[in-house]
mmCIF file of C-alpha atoms in Angstrom:
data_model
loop_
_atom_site.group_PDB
_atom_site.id
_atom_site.type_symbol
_atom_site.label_atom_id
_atom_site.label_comp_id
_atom_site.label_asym_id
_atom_site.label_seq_id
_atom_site.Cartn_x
_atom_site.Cartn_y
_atom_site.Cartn_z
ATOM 1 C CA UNK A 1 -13.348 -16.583 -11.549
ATOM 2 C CA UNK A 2 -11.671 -14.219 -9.408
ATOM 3 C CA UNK A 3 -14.172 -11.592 -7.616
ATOM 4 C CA UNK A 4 -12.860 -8.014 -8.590
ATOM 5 C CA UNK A 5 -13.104 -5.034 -5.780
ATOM 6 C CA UNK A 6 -14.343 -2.857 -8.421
ATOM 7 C CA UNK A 7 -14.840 -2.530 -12.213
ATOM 8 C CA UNK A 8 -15.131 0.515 -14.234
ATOM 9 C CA UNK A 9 -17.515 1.410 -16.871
ATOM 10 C CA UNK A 10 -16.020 1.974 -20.805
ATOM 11 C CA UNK A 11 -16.663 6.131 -19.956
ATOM 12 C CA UNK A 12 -14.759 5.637 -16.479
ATOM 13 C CA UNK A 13 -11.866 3.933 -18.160
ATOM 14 C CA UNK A 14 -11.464 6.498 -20.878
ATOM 15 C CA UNK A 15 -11.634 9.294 -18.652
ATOM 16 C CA UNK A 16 -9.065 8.066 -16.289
ATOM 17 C CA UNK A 17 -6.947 7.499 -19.134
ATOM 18 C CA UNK A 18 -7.526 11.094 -20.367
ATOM 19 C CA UNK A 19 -6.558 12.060 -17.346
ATOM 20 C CA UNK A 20 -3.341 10.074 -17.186
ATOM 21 C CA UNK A 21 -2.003 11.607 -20.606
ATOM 22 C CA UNK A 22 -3.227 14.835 -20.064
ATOM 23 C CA UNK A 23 -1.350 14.997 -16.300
ATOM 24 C CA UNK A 24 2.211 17.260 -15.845
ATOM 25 C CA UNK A 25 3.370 14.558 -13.635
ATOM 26 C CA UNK A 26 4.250 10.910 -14.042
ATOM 27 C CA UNK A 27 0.828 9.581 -13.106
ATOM 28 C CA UNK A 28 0.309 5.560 -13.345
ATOM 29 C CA UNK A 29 -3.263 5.198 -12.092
ATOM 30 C CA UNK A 30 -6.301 6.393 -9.942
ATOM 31 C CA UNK A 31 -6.222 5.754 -6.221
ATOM 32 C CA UNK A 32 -10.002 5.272 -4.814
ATOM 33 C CA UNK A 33 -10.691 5.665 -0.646
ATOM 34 C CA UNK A 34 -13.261 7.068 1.430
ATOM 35 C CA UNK A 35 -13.177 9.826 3.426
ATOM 36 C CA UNK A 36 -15.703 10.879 6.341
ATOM 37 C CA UNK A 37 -17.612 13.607 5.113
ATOM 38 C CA UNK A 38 -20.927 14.992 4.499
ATOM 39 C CA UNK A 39 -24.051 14.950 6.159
ATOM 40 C CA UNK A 40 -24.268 11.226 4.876
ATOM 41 C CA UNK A 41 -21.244 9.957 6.349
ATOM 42 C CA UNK A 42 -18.968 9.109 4.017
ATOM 43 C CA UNK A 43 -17.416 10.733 0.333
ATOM 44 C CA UNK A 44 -15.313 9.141 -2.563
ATOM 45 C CA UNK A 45 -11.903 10.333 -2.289
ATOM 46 C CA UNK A 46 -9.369 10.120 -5.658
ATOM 47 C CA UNK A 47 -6.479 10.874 -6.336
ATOM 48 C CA UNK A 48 -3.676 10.353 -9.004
ATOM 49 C CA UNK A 49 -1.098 7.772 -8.238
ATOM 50 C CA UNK A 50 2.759 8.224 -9.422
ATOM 51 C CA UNK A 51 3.981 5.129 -7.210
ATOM 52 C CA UNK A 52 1.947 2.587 -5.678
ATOM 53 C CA UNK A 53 1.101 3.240 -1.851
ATOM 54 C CA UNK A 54 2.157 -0.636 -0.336
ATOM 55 C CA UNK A 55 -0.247 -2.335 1.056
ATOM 56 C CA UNK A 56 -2.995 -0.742 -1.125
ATOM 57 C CA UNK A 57 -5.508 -3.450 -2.846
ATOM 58 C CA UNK A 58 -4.756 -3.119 -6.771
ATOM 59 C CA UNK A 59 -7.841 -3.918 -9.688
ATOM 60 C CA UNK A 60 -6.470 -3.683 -13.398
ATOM 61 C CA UNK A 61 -9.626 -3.117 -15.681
ATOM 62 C CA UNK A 62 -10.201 -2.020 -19.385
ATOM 63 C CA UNK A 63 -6.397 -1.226 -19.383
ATOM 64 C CA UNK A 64 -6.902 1.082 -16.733
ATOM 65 C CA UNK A 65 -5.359 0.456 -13.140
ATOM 66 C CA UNK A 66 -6.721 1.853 -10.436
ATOM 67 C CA UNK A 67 -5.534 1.373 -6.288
ATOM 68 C CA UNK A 68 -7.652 0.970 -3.440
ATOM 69 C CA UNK A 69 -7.170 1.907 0.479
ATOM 70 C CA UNK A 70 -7.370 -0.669 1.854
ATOM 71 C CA UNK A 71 -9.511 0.979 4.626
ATOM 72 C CA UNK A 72 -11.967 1.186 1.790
ATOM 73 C CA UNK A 73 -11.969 -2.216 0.321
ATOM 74 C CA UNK A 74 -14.808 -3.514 2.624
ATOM 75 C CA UNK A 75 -16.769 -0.404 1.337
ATOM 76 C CA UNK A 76 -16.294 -0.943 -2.357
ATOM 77 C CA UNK A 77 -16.405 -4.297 -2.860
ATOM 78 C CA UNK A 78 -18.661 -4.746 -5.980
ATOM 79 C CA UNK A 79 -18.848 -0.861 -6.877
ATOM 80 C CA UNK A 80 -18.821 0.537 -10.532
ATOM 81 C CA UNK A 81 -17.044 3.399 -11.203
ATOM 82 C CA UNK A 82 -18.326 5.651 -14.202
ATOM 83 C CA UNK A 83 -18.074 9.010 -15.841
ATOM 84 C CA UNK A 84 -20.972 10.839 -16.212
ATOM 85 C CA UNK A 85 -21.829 13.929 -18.563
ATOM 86 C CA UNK A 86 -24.178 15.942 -17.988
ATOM 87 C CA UNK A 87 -25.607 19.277 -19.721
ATOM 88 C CA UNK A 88 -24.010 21.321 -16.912
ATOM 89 C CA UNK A 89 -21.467 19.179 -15.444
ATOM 90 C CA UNK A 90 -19.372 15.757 -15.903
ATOM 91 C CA UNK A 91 -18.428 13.574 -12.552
ATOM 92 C CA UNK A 92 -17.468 10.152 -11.755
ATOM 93 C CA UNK A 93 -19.606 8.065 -10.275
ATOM 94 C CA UNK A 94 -20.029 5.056 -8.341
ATOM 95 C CA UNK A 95 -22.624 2.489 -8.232
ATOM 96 C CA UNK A 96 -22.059 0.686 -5.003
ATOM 97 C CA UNK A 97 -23.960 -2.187 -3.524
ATOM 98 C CA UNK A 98 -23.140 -1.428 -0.171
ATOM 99 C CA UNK A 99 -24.044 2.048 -0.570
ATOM 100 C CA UNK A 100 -27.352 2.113 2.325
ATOM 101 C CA UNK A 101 -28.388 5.727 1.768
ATOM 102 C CA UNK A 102 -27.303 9.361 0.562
ATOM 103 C CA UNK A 103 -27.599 12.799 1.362
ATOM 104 C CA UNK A 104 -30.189 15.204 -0.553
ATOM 105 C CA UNK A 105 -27.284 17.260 -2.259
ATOM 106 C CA UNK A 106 -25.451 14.353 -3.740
ATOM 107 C CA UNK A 107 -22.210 15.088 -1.756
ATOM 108 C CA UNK A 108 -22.023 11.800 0.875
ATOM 109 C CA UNK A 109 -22.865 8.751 1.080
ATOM 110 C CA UNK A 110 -23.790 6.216 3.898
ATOM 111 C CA UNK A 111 -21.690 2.673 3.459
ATOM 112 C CA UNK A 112 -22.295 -0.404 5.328
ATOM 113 C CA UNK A 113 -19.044 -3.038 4.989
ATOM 114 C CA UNK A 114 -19.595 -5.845 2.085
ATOM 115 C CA UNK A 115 -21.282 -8.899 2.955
ATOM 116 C CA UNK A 116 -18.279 -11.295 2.936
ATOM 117 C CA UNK A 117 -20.673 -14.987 3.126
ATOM 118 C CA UNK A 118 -23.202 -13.248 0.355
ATOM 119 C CA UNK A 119 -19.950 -12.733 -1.456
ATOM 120 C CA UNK A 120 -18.598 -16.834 -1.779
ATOM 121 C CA UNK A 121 -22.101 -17.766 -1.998
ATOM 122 C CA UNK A 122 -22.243 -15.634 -5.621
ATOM 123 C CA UNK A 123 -18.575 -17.336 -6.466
ATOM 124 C CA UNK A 124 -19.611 -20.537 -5.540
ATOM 125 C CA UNK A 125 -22.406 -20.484 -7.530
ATOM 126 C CA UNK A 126 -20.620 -18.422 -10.794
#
């Protein structure tokens, strides 16, 4: 079974799709990053992808593909991305294992890199 960088939620996918359809431009996908930001350290960056950037990692889930930079790939391996509504607001979010702290305001996050050994153990063993 092949490990995945990151999966999205059924919410996450439909949004992204919304998004797709509902976009002026030729858009093809989402491309996820990190950014340094924040009183945290680090923020989720996206943005909509027309072409492929080369060298980017790519993850094809519930129809929906989505790139990674590569600079982020240690950082997300094992994240979820979902779409959250709220009563006053609607965001994506992630749910990422490697994710060692936040800030009070919700903005940043602090990321340690993905434990590569923990990682094969878990595929190993699946």
């Amino acid at each position: 079974m092949a490990f995945k960088i990151m999966s999205l939620t059924d919410a996450a996918a439909e949004r992204i799709n919304e998004i797709i359809e509902d976009s002026e431009k030729p858009v093809i996908g989402l491309r996820v990053g990190i950014k340094n930001a924040g009183c945290a350290g680090v923020s989720y960056t996206m943005d909509y992808v027309a072409e492929p950037v080369k060298g980017d990692d790519h993850v094809t889930d519930k129809g929906v593909d989505v790139w990674v930079d590569p600079k982020a790939t240690m950082y997300l391996l094992g994240t979820v991305m979902d779409f959250e509504v709220a009563k006053m607001s609607s965001t994506f979010t992630f749910k990422n294992p490697n994710q060692t702290g936040a800030c009070g305001c919700g903005e940043s996050v602090t990321l340690k890199p993905a434990d590569l050994k923990a990682i094969a153990e878990a595929r190993a063993t699946a």
